[in-house]
DNA sequence: CGCGATGACTTGCTCAGTCAAGTCAAACCG
DNA sequence: CGGTTTGACTTGACTGAGCAAGTCATCGCG
């Protein structure tokens, strides 16, 4: 009755690490979104799409490739693309050389939006994540994140995207 | 990779730390939810509610207190409570001593569900988060998470829940 | 050529979450 | 007392995401 879990427990250190991570997991995405929403009216996910397109040759990518970059299911990307399209930030069209593919292209407005949003977002990342840490911690954060990410991939055999990027 | 942003950038180390974190942020919550969903058909959030109630005297808490424990808005909790109620896992009733409050109580079934779900969840946390890390990294993870969480609180003046201070 | 298989999206349904507005009980104040 | 305010939820309208089913172009094979 005092301890709700009777079988297996996390020891004190583990519990603290887990609790701290869980709290961060709860708040950080919302905080990141909030910054972007305030200064560009974009979600972090949408920003990621603009980022990938801005970075691509001709500001153009196939939807499926874009879904990979954004760690997203094709469904989710499709919906987001529809939103960004109505905002005039991007534009979809069938690939003229192979009608099965859809090419997403950043519009001029979309590029401007991205460029407008970026400095503030970088600043947010600094304020919330990098500046509070020592340089050693930043390196640890990278390593820790990678290990956890790898564990997820390994354990789950998991892929969120429709993926199977066989480009070509 | 050319840099699409022209003004301010993250240096290589920072960028890697941030990218690694962003990837983890994208996958970890889904992976955690997936484990719980598989072995108990609960979301992580719902599990958190059961956890808090199981831990409370008489397995009972006020909704607003519960919202605190769960880092949740009252609205979100209210919806989740409705769900858990239809599953027969908990039960709400006005506080007899002060009708403004609502008391949430774990049912017998809810407690069983929680106890059933816990070992698997703890195992998932171990597999995905703790086991892949060295002990030093676990301590670093705790510290890093706390620093980031503190930065969020400080920068944003932010509170997701408890007191909705809508003046009006 | 023609017809089924395959792959790349897109869409209908449904659900969880948010914001804003509503409800309802108690406290506060004249 | 009675009206107003306050605080604790709850609800309505709407949005974003997932799954599964659908669409549509091309490919493979006879």
Short mmCIF file of C-alpha atoms (C1' of nucleotides) in Angstrom, two decimals:
data_model
loop_
_atom_site.label_atom_id
_atom_site.label_comp_id
_atom_site.label_asym_id
_atom_site.label_seq_id
_atom_site.Cartn_x
_atom_site.Cartn_y
_atom_site.Cartn_z
CA UNK A 1 0.00 0.00 0.00
CA UNK A 2 2.90 2.36 0.62
CA UNK A 3 4.86 1.38 -2.47
CA UNK A 4 2.55 1.09 -5.42
CA UNK A 5 4.96 -1.08 -7.37
CA UNK A 6 5.74 -4.29 -5.59
CA UNK A 7 7.81 -6.26 -8.05
CA UNK A 8 10.63 -4.42 -9.63
CA UNK A 9 11.74 -0.91 -9.01
CA UNK A 10 14.16 1.67 -10.20
CA UNK A 11 16.80 2.50 -7.65
CA UNK A 12 17.05 6.04 -6.39
CA UNK A 13 19.57 7.30 -8.94
CA UNK A 14 17.76 5.67 -11.80
CA UNK A 15 14.45 7.00 -10.64
CA UNK A 16 15.81 10.51 -10.44
CA UNK A 17 17.37 10.30 -13.87
CA UNK A 18 14.16 8.97 -15.32
CA UNK A 19 11.96 11.50 -13.55
CA UNK A 20 14.15 14.38 -14.69
CA UNK A 21 14.10 13.13 -18.26
CA UNK A 22 10.35 12.59 -18.16
CA UNK A 23 9.82 16.15 -17.02
CA UNK A 24 12.02 17.50 -19.74
CA UNK A 25 10.26 15.32 -22.27
CA UNK A 26 6.98 16.81 -21.19
CA UNK A 27 8.01 20.44 -21.41
CA UNK A 28 10.73 20.86 -23.96
CA UNK A 29 8.73 20.11 -27.11
CA UNK A 30 6.03 22.52 -26.02
CA UNK A 31 8.60 25.20 -25.21
CA UNK A 32 10.29 24.75 -28.57
CA UNK A 33 6.98 24.95 -30.37
CA UNK A 34 5.98 27.98 -28.39
CA UNK A 35 9.03 29.97 -29.47
CA UNK A 36 8.49 29.17 -33.11
CA UNK A 37 4.78 29.75 -32.89
CA UNK A 38 5.35 33.17 -31.36
CA UNK A 39 7.78 34.48 -33.90
CA UNK A 40 6.69 32.66 -37.04
CA UNK A 41 3.40 30.89 -36.39
CA UNK A 42 4.96 27.56 -37.24
CA UNK A 43 5.21 24.31 -35.36
CA UNK A 44 8.60 22.77 -34.91
CA UNK A 45 7.56 20.05 -37.31
CA UNK A 46 6.57 22.54 -39.97
CA UNK A 47 9.81 24.41 -39.45
CA UNK A 48 11.66 21.16 -40.00
CA UNK A 49 9.94 20.77 -43.35
CA UNK A 50 10.89 24.27 -44.42
CA UNK A 51 14.43 23.63 -43.22
CA UNK A 52 14.78 20.50 -45.29
CA UNK A 53 13.37 22.16 -48.38
CA UNK A 54 15.47 25.28 -47.97
CA UNK A 55 18.50 23.04 -47.80
CA UNK A 56 17.64 21.00 -50.88
CA UNK A 57 18.65 21.65 -54.48
CA UNK A 58 15.99 23.76 -56.20
CA UNK A 59 14.26 23.88 -52.82
CA UNK A 60 12.57 20.70 -53.91
CA UNK A 61 12.24 17.21 -52.47
CA UNK A 62 10.04 14.21 -52.99
CA UNK A 63 7.45 13.79 -50.29
CA UNK A 64 8.84 10.46 -49.19
CA UNK A 65 12.35 11.82 -48.83
CA UNK A 66 11.01 14.77 -46.93
CA UNK A 67 9.16 12.43 -44.62
CA UNK A 68 12.47 10.76 -43.85
CA UNK A 69 14.20 14.01 -43.03
CA UNK A 70 11.37 14.99 -40.76
CA UNK A 71 11.21 11.57 -39.08
CA UNK A 72 7.58 11.58 -40.02
CA UNK A 73 4.97 9.26 -41.38
CA UNK A 74 3.86 10.07 -44.87
CA UNK A 75 0.39 10.74 -43.56
CA UNK A 76 1.57 13.34 -41.15
CA UNK A 77 3.70 14.98 -43.78
CA UNK A 78 0.85 14.97 -46.24
CA UNK A 79 -1.38 16.84 -43.79
CA UNK A 80 1.36 19.29 -42.86
CA UNK A 81 2.11 19.88 -46.53
CA UNK A 82 -1.53 20.69 -47.14
CA UNK A 83 -1.38 23.25 -44.33
CA UNK A 84 1.83 24.82 -45.59
CA UNK A 85 0.35 24.92 -49.07
CA UNK A 86 -2.68 26.89 -47.95
CA UNK A 87 -0.28 29.25 -46.18
CA UNK A 88 1.46 29.71 -49.52
CA UNK A 89 4.77 28.47 -48.15
CA UNK A 90 5.16 25.45 -50.34
CA UNK A 91 3.67 23.76 -53.31
CA UNK A 92 3.21 20.17 -54.46
CA UNK A 93 3.17 18.77 -57.97
CA UNK A 94 3.57 15.37 -59.53
CA UNK A 95 7.09 14.63 -60.64
CA UNK A 96 6.99 15.25 -64.41
CA UNK A 97 9.48 12.45 -64.97
CA UNK A 98 7.59 9.90 -62.89
CA UNK A 99 3.98 10.58 -61.99
CA UNK A 100 4.10 8.31 -58.93
CA UNK A 101 6.19 10.80 -57.04
CA UNK A 102 5.11 14.12 -55.66
CA UNK A 103 7.61 16.93 -55.53
CA UNK A 104 7.37 19.46 -52.75
CA UNK A 105 8.87 22.85 -53.48
CA UNK A 106 9.42 25.81 -51.24
CA UNK A 107 7.83 29.00 -52.56
CA UNK A 108 9.55 32.35 -52.40
CA UNK A 109 7.30 33.21 -49.50
CA UNK A 110 8.20 29.96 -47.80
CA UNK A 111 11.90 30.66 -48.08
CA UNK A 112 11.40 34.11 -46.65
CA UNK A 113 9.37 32.66 -43.82
CA UNK A 114 12.06 30.16 -43.08
CA UNK A 115 14.77 32.79 -43.12
CA UNK A 116 12.70 35.00 -40.93
CA UNK A 117 12.05 32.24 -38.43
CA UNK A 118 15.53 30.80 -38.17
CA UNK A 119 17.48 33.28 -36.06
CA UNK A 120 14.85 33.27 -33.35
CA UNK A 121 14.67 29.53 -33.35
CA UNK A 122 18.42 29.14 -33.10
CA UNK A 123 18.35 31.56 -30.22
CA UNK A 124 15.66 29.51 -28.50
CA UNK A 125 17.71 26.35 -28.91
CA UNK A 126 20.65 28.15 -27.35
CA UNK A 127 18.67 29.56 -24.48
CA UNK A 128 16.81 26.44 -23.57
CA UNK A 129 19.28 23.72 -24.37
CA UNK A 130 22.85 24.69 -25.09
CA UNK A 131 23.57 27.67 -22.88
CA UNK A 132 22.46 26.00 -19.64
CA UNK A 133 24.95 23.19 -20.24
CA UNK A 134 28.68 22.98 -19.99
CA UNK A 135 30.55 22.02 -23.08
CA UNK A 136 31.16 18.57 -21.64
CA UNK A 137 27.46 18.21 -20.99
CA UNK A 138 26.65 19.15 -24.53
CA UNK A 139 28.89 16.36 -25.70
CA UNK A 140 27.31 14.01 -23.20
CA UNK A 141 23.87 15.06 -24.32
CA UNK A 142 24.75 14.12 -27.87
CA UNK A 143 26.12 10.77 -26.82
CA UNK A 144 23.25 10.00 -24.44
CA UNK A 145 20.66 10.94 -27.03
CA UNK A 146 22.32 8.77 -29.60
CA UNK A 147 22.47 5.80 -27.29
CA UNK A 148 18.83 6.09 -26.38
CA UNK A 149 17.86 6.55 -29.99
CA UNK A 150 19.86 3.50 -30.91
CA UNK A 151 18.21 1.48 -28.16
CA UNK A 152 14.83 2.45 -29.53
CA UNK A 153 15.74 1.41 -33.03
CA UNK A 154 17.20 -1.86 -31.80
CA UNK A 155 14.46 -2.82 -29.39
CA UNK A 156 11.57 -1.86 -31.50
CA UNK A 157 12.71 -2.64 -34.97
CA UNK A 158 10.94 0.55 -35.38
CA UNK A 159 10.51 3.11 -38.07
CA UNK A 160 7.97 5.87 -37.88
CA UNK A 161 8.17 6.77 -41.54
CA UNK A 162 6.88 4.84 -44.48
CA UNK A 163 10.47 5.28 -45.40
CA UNK A 164 12.29 2.66 -47.38
CA UNK A 165 14.20 5.39 -49.09
CA UNK A 166 15.39 3.79 -52.21
CA UNK A 167 16.12 7.02 -54.02
CA UNK A 168 16.30 6.17 -57.61
CA UNK B 1 25.52 20.58 -46.82
CA UNK B 2 25.22 24.30 -47.38
CA UNK B 3 23.79 26.38 -44.60
CA UNK B 4 20.42 27.79 -45.50
CA UNK B 5 20.46 30.27 -42.62
CA UNK B 6 22.73 33.19 -43.21
CA UNK B 7 22.72 35.05 -39.93
CA UNK B 8 23.48 32.98 -36.92
CA UNK B 9 24.39 29.35 -36.75
CA UNK B 10 25.07 26.58 -34.37
CA UNK B 11 28.63 25.37 -34.53
CA UNK B 12 29.29 21.77 -35.41
CA UNK B 13 29.28 20.35 -31.88
CA UNK B 14 26.20 22.28 -30.91
CA UNK B 15 24.43 21.25 -34.04
CA UNK B 16 25.20 17.61 -33.42
CA UNK B 17 24.04 17.79 -29.83
CA UNK B 18 20.86 19.48 -30.87
CA UNK B 19 20.18 17.14 -33.76
CA UNK B 20 20.71 14.10 -31.56
CA UNK B 21 18.40 15.49 -28.91
CA UNK B 22 15.78 16.40 -31.49
CA UNK B 23 15.79 12.88 -32.84
CA UNK B 24 15.42 11.40 -29.39
CA UNK B 25 12.65 13.87 -28.64
CA UNK B 26 10.85 12.67 -31.70
CA UNK B 27 11.09 8.96 -30.99
CA UNK B 28 11.29 8.38 -27.29
CA UNK B 29 7.77 9.44 -26.32
CA UNK B 30 6.29 7.27 -29.02
CA UNK B 31 8.45 4.33 -27.99
CA UNK B 32 7.45 4.72 -24.36
CA UNK B 33 3.80 4.93 -25.28
CA UNK B 34 4.12 1.93 -27.53
CA UNK B 35 5.39 -0.32 -24.76
CA UNK B 36 2.62 0.66 -22.41
CA UNK B 37 0.01 0.43 -25.11
CA UNK B 38 1.13 -3.07 -25.99
CA UNK B 39 1.07 -4.52 -22.53
CA UNK B 40 -1.69 -2.51 -20.89
CA UNK B 41 -3.46 -0.46 -23.53
CA UNK B 42 -2.59 2.74 -21.72
CA UNK B 43 -0.81 5.88 -22.80
CA UNK B 44 2.11 7.08 -20.77
CA UNK B 45 -0.01 9.96 -19.61
CA UNK B 46 -2.78 7.69 -18.41
CA UNK B 47 -0.26 5.48 -16.69
CA UNK B 48 1.01 8.55 -14.89
CA UNK B 49 -2.46 9.25 -13.60
CA UNK B 50 -2.85 5.71 -12.30
CA UNK B 51 0.59 5.94 -10.75
CA UNK B 52 -0.24 9.10 -8.87
CA UNK B 53 -3.53 7.74 -7.63
CA UNK B 54 -2.04 4.40 -6.62
CA UNK B 55 0.50 6.30 -4.58
CA UNK B 56 -2.02 8.56 -2.85
CA UNK B 57 -3.80 7.96 0.45
CA UNK B 58 -7.11 6.22 -0.17
CA UNK B 59 -6.07 6.13 -3.83
CA UNK B 60 -7.74 9.50 -4.06
CA UNK B 61 -6.64 12.93 -5.21
CA UNK B 62 -8.26 16.16 -6.21
CA UNK B 63 -8.27 16.72 -9.94
CA UNK B 64 -6.17 19.84 -9.68
CA UNK B 65 -3.53 18.10 -7.59
CA UNK B 66 -3.51 15.24 -10.01
CA UNK B 67 -3.03 17.66 -12.88
CA UNK B 68 0.08 18.90 -11.11
CA UNK B 69 1.53 15.47 -10.69
CA UNK B 70 0.92 14.73 -14.31
CA UNK B 71 2.30 18.08 -15.55
CA UNK B 72 -0.96 18.46 -17.31
CA UNK B 73 -3.55 21.08 -18.03
CA UNK B 74 -6.79 20.54 -16.21
CA UNK B 75 -8.57 20.17 -19.50
CA UNK B 76 -6.34 17.38 -20.62
CA UNK B 77 -6.70 15.63 -17.31
CA UNK B 78 -10.45 16.02 -17.43
CA UNK B 79 -10.61 14.28 -20.81
CA UNK B 80 -8.24 11.55 -19.73
CA UNK B 81 -10.23 11.02 -16.54
CA UNK B 82 -13.38 10.61 -18.59
CA UNK B 83 -11.61 7.96 -20.63
CA UNK B 84 -10.29 6.13 -17.60
CA UNK B 85 -13.74 6.31 -16.05
CA UNK B 86 -15.38 4.62 -19.00
CA UNK B 87 -12.68 1.96 -18.77
CA UNK B 88 -13.71 1.45 -15.17
CA UNK B 89 -10.25 2.32 -13.87
CA UNK B 90 -11.17 5.37 -11.88
CA UNK B 91 -14.11 7.31 -10.66
CA UNK B 92 -14.86 10.96 -9.98
CA UNK B 93 -17.13 12.52 -7.40
CA UNK B 94 -17.55 15.96 -5.88
CA UNK B 95 -15.68 16.40 -2.62
CA UNK B 96 -18.37 16.01 0.05
CA UNK B 97 -16.66 18.56 2.24
CA UNK B 98 -16.38 21.19 -0.49
CA UNK B 99 -18.41 20.86 -3.64
CA UNK B 100 -15.99 22.93 -5.69
CA UNK B 101 -13.48 20.15 -5.75
CA UNK B 102 -13.66 16.88 -7.61
CA UNK B 103 -12.05 13.82 -6.11
CA UNK B 104 -10.60 11.21 -8.40
CA UNK B 105 -10.34 7.71 -6.96
CA UNK B 106 -8.70 4.61 -8.33
CA UNK B 107 -11.05 1.67 -8.59
CA UNK B 108 -10.02 -1.85 -7.67
CA UNK B 109 -9.78 -2.60 -11.36
CA UNK B 110 -7.67 0.49 -11.86
CA UNK B 111 -5.22 -0.57 -9.19
CA UNK B 112 -4.94 -4.00 -10.71
CA UNK B 113 -4.36 -2.47 -14.11
CA UNK B 114 -1.64 -0.29 -12.71
CA UNK B 115 0.05 -3.17 -10.95
CA UNK B 116 -0.19 -5.25 -14.06
CA UNK B 117 1.30 -2.53 -16.22
CA UNK B 118 4.15 -1.45 -13.98
CA UNK B 119 6.78 -4.20 -14.33
CA UNK B 120 6.70 -4.03 -18.10
CA UNK B 121 6.93 -0.29 -18.06
CA UNK B 122 9.87 -0.28 -15.71
CA UNK B 123 11.53 -2.79 -17.96
CA UNK B 124 10.92 -0.55 -20.97
CA UNK B 125 12.48 2.39 -19.16
CA UNK B 126 15.49 0.24 -18.40
CA UNK B 127 15.83 -1.06 -21.91
CA UNK B 128 15.42 2.19 -23.71
CA UNK B 129 16.94 4.67 -21.33
CA UNK B 130 18.97 3.36 -18.43
CA UNK B 131 20.69 0.26 -19.69
CA UNK B 132 22.22 1.89 -22.78
CA UNK B 133 23.94 4.46 -20.55
CA UNK B 134 26.88 4.27 -18.22
CA UNK B 135 26.24 5.17 -14.62
CA UNK B 136 28.03 8.46 -15.14
CA UNK B 137 25.80 9.18 -18.09
CA UNK B 138 22.72 8.47 -16.06
CA UNK B 139 23.85 11.07 -13.58
CA UNK B 140 24.62 13.45 -16.41
CA UNK B 141 21.24 12.81 -17.93
CA UNK B 142 19.60 13.79 -14.69
CA UNK B 143 21.64 16.94 -14.41
CA UNK B 144 21.23 17.90 -18.05
CA UNK B 145 17.50 17.35 -17.94
CA UNK B 146 17.20 19.44 -14.83
CA UNK B 147 19.19 22.28 -16.32
CA UNK B 148 17.10 22.33 -19.45
CA UNK B 149 13.90 22.12 -17.47
CA UNK B 150 15.06 24.99 -15.30
CA UNK B 151 15.91 27.04 -18.37
CA UNK B 152 12.43 26.49 -19.69
CA UNK B 153 10.84 27.58 -16.45
CA UNK B 154 13.07 30.62 -16.27
CA UNK B 155 12.77 31.76 -19.85
CA UNK B 156 9.14 31.21 -20.29
CA UNK B 157 7.72 32.00 -16.92
CA UNK B 158 5.80 29.01 -17.92
CA UNK B 159 3.41 26.71 -16.23
CA UNK B 160 1.32 24.25 -18.13
CA UNK B 161 -1.34 23.81 -15.56
CA UNK B 162 -2.55 23.98 -11.99
CA UNK B 163 -3.76 27.52 -11.88
CA UNK B 164 -5.27 28.76 -15.05
CA UNK B 165 -4.82 32.41 -14.40
CA UNK B 166 -7.20 33.76 -16.94
CA UNK B 167 -8.05 37.08 -15.47
CA UNK B 168 -11.58 37.43 -16.56
"C1'" DC C 1 -0.80 -4.46 -75.73
"C1'" DG C 2 -3.23 -5.75 -71.34
"C1'" DC C 3 -3.76 -6.93 -66.60
"C1'" DG C 4 -2.37 -7.65 -61.98
"C1'" DA C 5 1.29 -6.07 -58.62
"C1'" DT C 6 3.77 -2.41 -56.44
"C1'" DG C 7 4.76 1.87 -54.56
"C1'" DA C 8 3.66 6.79 -53.43
"C1'" DC C 9 0.90 9.38 -51.82
"C1'" DT C 10 -4.11 11.04 -50.04
"C1'" DT C 11 -8.33 10.74 -47.52
"C1'" DG C 12 -12.19 9.16 -44.18
"C1'" DC C 13 -12.85 8.08 -39.70
"C1'" DT C 14 -11.82 8.60 -35.10
"C1'" DC C 15 -9.32 10.10 -31.18
"C1'" DA C 16 -6.48 13.13 -28.07
"C1'" DG C 17 -5.36 17.84 -27.07
"C1'" DT C 18 -6.05 23.02 -26.95
"C1'" DC C 19 -8.50 27.37 -26.20
"C1'" DA C 20 -12.34 29.71 -24.87
"C1'" DA C 21 -16.62 29.71 -22.89
"C1'" DG C 22 -19.82 27.66 -19.64
"C1'" DT C 23 -21.33 25.69 -15.03
"C1'" DC C 24 -21.56 25.38 -10.38
"C1'" DA C 25 -20.21 25.88 -5.45
"C1'" DA C 26 -18.32 28.65 -2.03
"C1'" DA C 27 -16.45 33.08 -0.41
"C1'" DC C 28 -16.57 37.89 -0.15
"C1'" DC C 29 -18.79 42.30 0.55
"C1'" DG C 30 -22.02 45.76 1.16
"C1'" DC D 1 -29.31 38.23 2.96
"C1'" DG D 2 -28.22 38.98 -2.21
"C1'" DG D 3 -25.19 40.14 -5.89
"C1'" DT D 4 -20.57 39.61 -7.52
"C1'" DT D 5 -16.23 37.36 -7.77
"C1'" DT D 6 -13.28 33.44 -7.68
"C1'" DG D 7 -11.77 28.98 -8.35
"C1'" DA D 8 -12.34 24.17 -10.04
"C1'" DC D 9 -13.61 21.81 -13.11
"C1'" DT D 10 -16.31 20.51 -17.84
"C1'" DT D 11 -17.69 21.10 -22.50
"C1'" DG D 12 -17.93 22.76 -27.48
"C1'" DA D 13 -15.56 23.79 -31.51
"C1'" DC D 14 -11.62 22.94 -33.89
"C1'" DT D 15 -6.94 21.09 -35.07
"C1'" DG D 16 -3.39 17.62 -35.73
"C1'" DA D 17 -2.14 12.78 -35.87
"C1'" DG D 18 -2.67 7.78 -36.77
"C1'" DC D 19 -4.62 3.73 -39.18
"C1'" DA D 20 -6.61 1.66 -42.87
"C1'" DA D 21 -8.58 1.95 -47.16
"C1'" DG D 22 -8.54 4.26 -51.61
"C1'" DT D 23 -6.38 6.37 -55.85
"C1'" DC D 24 -3.33 6.69 -59.38
"C1'" DA D 25 0.94 6.02 -62.12
"C1'" DT D 26 4.27 2.79 -63.57
"C1'" DC D 27 6.33 -1.80 -63.89
"C1'" DG D 28 6.54 -6.88 -64.86
"C1'" DC D 29 5.11 -10.51 -67.26
"C1'" DG D 30 2.79 -13.03 -70.65
#
